[in-house]
mmCIF file of C-alpha atoms in Angstrom:
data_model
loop_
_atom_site.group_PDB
_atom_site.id
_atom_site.type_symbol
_atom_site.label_atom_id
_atom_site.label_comp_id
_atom_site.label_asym_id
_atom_site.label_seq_id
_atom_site.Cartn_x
_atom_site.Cartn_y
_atom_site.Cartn_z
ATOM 1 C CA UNK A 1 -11.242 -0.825 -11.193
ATOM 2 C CA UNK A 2 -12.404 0.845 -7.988
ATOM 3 C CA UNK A 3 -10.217 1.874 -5.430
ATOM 4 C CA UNK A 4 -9.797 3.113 -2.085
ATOM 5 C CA UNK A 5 -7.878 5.408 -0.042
ATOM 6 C CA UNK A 6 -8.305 5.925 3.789
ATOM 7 C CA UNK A 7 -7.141 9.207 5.735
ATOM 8 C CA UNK A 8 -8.596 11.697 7.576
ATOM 9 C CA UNK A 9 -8.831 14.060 5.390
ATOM 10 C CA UNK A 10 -11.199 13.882 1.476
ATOM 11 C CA UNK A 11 -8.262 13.332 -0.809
ATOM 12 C CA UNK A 12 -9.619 14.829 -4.259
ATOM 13 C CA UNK A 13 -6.086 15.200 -5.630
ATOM 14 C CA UNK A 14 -3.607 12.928 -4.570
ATOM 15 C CA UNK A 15 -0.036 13.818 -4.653
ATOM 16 C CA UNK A 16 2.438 11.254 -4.500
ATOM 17 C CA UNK A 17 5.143 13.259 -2.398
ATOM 18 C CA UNK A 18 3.199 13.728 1.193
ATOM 19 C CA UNK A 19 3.723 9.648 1.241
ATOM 20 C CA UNK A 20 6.170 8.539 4.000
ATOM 21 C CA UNK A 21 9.531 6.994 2.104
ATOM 22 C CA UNK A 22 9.885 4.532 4.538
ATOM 23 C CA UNK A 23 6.856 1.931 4.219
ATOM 24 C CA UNK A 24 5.785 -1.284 2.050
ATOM 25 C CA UNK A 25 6.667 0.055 -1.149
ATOM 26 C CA UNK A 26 8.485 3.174 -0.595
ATOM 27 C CA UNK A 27 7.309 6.789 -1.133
ATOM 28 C CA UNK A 28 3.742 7.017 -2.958
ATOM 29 C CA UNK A 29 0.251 7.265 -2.498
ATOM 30 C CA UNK A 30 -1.485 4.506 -1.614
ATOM 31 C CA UNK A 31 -4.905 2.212 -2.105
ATOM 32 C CA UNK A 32 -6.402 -0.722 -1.964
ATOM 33 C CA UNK A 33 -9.699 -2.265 -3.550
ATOM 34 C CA UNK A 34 -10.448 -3.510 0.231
ATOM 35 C CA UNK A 35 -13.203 -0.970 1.055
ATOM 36 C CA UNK A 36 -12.766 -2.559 4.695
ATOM 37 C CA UNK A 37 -8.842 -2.495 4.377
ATOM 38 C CA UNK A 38 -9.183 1.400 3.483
ATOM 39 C CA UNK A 39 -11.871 1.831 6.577
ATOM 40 C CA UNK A 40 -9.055 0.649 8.807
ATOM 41 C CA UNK A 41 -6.524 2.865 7.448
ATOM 42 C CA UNK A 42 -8.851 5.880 7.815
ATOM 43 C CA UNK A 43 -9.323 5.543 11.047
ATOM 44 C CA UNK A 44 -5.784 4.593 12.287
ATOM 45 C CA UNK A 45 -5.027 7.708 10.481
ATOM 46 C CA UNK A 46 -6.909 9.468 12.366
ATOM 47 C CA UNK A 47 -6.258 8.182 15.317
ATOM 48 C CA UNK A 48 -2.695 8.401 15.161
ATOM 49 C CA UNK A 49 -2.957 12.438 13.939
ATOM 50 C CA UNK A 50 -5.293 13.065 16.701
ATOM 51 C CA UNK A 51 -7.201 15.397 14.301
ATOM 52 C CA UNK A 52 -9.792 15.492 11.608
ATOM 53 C CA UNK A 53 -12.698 12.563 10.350
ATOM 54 C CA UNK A 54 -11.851 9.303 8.851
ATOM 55 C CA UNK A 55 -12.606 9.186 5.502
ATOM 56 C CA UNK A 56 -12.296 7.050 2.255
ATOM 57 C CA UNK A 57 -11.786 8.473 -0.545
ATOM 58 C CA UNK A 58 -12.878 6.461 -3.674
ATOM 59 C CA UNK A 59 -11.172 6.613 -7.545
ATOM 60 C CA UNK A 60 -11.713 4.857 -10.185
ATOM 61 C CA UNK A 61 -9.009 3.943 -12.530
ATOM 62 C CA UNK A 62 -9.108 1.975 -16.231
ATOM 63 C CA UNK A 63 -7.173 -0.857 -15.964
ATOM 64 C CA UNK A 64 -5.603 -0.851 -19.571
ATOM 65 C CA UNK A 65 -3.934 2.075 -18.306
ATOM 66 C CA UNK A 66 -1.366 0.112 -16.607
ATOM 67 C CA UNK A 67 -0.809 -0.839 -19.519
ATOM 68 C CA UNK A 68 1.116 2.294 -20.268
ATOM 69 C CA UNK A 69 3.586 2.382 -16.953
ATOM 70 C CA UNK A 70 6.047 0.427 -15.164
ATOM 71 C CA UNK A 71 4.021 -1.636 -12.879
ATOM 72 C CA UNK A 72 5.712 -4.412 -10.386
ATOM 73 C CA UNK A 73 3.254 -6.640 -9.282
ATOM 74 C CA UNK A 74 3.292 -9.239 -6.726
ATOM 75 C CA UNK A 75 1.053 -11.957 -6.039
ATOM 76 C CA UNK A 76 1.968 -13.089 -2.736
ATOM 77 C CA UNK A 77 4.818 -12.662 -0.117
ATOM 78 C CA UNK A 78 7.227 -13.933 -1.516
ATOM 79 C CA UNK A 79 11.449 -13.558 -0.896
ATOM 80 C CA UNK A 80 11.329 -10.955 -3.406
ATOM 81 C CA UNK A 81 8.268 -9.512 -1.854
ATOM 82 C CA UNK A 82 10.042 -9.406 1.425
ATOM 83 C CA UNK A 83 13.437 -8.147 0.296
ATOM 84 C CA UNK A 84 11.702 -5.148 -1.456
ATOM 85 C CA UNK A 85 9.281 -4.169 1.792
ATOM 86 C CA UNK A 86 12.705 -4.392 3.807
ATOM 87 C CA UNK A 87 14.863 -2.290 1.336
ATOM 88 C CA UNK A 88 12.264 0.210 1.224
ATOM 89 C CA UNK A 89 11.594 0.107 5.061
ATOM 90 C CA UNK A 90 15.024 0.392 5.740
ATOM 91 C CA UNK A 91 14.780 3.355 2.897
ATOM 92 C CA UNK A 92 18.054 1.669 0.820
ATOM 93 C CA UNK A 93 16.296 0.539 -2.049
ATOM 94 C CA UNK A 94 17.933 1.217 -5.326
ATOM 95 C CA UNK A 95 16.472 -1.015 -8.188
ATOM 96 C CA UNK A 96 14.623 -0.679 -10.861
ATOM 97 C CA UNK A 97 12.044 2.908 -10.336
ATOM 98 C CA UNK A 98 8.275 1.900 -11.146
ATOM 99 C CA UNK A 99 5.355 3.738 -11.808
ATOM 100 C CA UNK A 100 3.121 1.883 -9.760
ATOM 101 C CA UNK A 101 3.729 -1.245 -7.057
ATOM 102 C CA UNK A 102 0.869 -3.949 -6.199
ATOM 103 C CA UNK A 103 0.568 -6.870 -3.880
ATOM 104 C CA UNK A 104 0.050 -7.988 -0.390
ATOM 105 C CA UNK A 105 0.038 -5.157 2.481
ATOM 106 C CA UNK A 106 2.288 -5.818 5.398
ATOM 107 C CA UNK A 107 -0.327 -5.327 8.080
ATOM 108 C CA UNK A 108 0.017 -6.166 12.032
ATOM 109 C CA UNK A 109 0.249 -9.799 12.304
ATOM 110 C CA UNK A 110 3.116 -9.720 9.261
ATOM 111 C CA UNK A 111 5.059 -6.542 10.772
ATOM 112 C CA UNK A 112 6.980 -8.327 13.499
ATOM 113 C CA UNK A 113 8.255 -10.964 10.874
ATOM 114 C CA UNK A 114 9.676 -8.549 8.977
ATOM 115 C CA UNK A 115 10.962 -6.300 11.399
ATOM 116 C CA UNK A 116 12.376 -9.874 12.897
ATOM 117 C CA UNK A 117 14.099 -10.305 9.044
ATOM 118 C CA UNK A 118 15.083 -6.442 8.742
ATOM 119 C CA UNK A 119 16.891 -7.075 11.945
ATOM 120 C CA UNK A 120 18.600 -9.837 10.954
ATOM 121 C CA UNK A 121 16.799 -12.177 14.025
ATOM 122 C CA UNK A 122 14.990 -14.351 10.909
ATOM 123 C CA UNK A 123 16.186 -15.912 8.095
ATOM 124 C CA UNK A 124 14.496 -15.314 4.363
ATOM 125 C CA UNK A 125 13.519 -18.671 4.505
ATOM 126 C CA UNK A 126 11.706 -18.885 7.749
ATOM 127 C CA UNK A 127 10.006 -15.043 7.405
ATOM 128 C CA UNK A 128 8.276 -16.628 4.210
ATOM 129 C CA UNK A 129 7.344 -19.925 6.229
ATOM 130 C CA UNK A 130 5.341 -17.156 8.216
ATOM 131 C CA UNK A 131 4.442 -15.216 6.071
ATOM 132 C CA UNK A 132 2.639 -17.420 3.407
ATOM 133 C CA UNK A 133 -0.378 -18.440 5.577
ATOM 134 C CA UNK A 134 -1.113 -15.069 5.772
ATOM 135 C CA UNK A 135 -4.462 -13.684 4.445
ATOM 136 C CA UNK A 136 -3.334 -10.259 3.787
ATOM 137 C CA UNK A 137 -5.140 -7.338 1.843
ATOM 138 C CA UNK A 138 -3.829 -5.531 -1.287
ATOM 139 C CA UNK A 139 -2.222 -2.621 -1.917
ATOM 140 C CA UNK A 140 -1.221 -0.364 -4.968
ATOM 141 C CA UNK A 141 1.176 2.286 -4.204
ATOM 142 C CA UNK A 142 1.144 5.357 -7.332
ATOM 143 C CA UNK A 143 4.917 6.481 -7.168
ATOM 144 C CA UNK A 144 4.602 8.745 -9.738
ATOM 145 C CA UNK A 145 3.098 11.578 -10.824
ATOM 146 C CA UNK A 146 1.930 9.969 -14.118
ATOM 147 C CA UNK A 147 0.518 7.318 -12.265
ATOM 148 C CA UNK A 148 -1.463 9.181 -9.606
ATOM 149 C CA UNK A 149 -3.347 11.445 -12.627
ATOM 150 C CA UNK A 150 -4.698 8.486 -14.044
ATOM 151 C CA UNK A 151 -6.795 7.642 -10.602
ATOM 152 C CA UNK A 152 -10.138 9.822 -11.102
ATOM 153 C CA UNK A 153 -11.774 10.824 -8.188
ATOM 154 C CA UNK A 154 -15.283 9.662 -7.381
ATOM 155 C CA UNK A 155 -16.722 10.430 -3.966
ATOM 156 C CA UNK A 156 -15.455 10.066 -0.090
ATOM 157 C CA UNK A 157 -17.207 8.119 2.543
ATOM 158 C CA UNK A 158 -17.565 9.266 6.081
ATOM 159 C CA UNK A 159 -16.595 5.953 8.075
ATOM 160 C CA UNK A 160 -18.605 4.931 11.174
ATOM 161 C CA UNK A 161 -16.645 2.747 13.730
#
């Protein structure tokens, strides 16, 4: 499987503990196998640090070798889905610890719902109502060390606009 990481910065060796804690799936580093998805990461990155080139940074990883790790995979945004963006958001998650987390990345039409449900102005019920029409991209977040080693690095990509 190919897969993509956006910054802006080439990220040759990626470490899981420069991740923020407080996102999607908690502290780890993140891709997607959205080329486009990981062009508009790179250059919000960049943006948002003010500093540096957007870039995408491309690994390749087997795919029997999830086989090996904890993996939590979700298919779609579903209550548990929600309830596991929000814990880790709010940074109070304290489940089960996985290797690596897949599924659907909150991006900015989804954000307000579940700010709206972290905040206690939606119900579960209704944030899924809005949530399930969604087209959203993928994401697989490497939370640990084990994990990340398996992704081998192939090339980086200078994006254009």
């Amino acid at each position: 499987m190919i897969l993509y990481h956006g910054s802006n910065v080439v990220v040759e060796h990626p470490v899981v503990s420069k991740g923020k804690p407080s996102v999607d799936f908690g502290q780890a580093f993140y891709v997607t196998s959205d080329y486009e998805q990981a062009k508009r990461w790179a250059n919000q990155v960049k943006r948002r640090r003010g500093t540096g080139t957007a870039y995408i940074s491309e690994y390749e990883v087997d795919d029997a070798a999830f086989e090996k790790l904890r993996v939590l995979r979700f298919t779609e945004p579903d209550a548990q889905w929600l309830h596991f963006v929000a814990d880790n958001r709010r940074q109070t998650y304290n489940g089960e610890q996985y290797d690596v987390v897949a599924g659907p990345v909150a991006n900015d039409n989804t954000m307000p719902v579940v700010n709206l449900f972290i905040s206690g102005f939606l119900d579960e019920e209704y944030a899924i109502k809005r949530l399930l029409p969604q087209k959203l991209k993928d994401q697989y977040a490497f939370k640990t060390e084990t994990a990340v080693n398996l992704l081998r690095f192939r090339r980086s990509i200078i994006c254009e606009n």
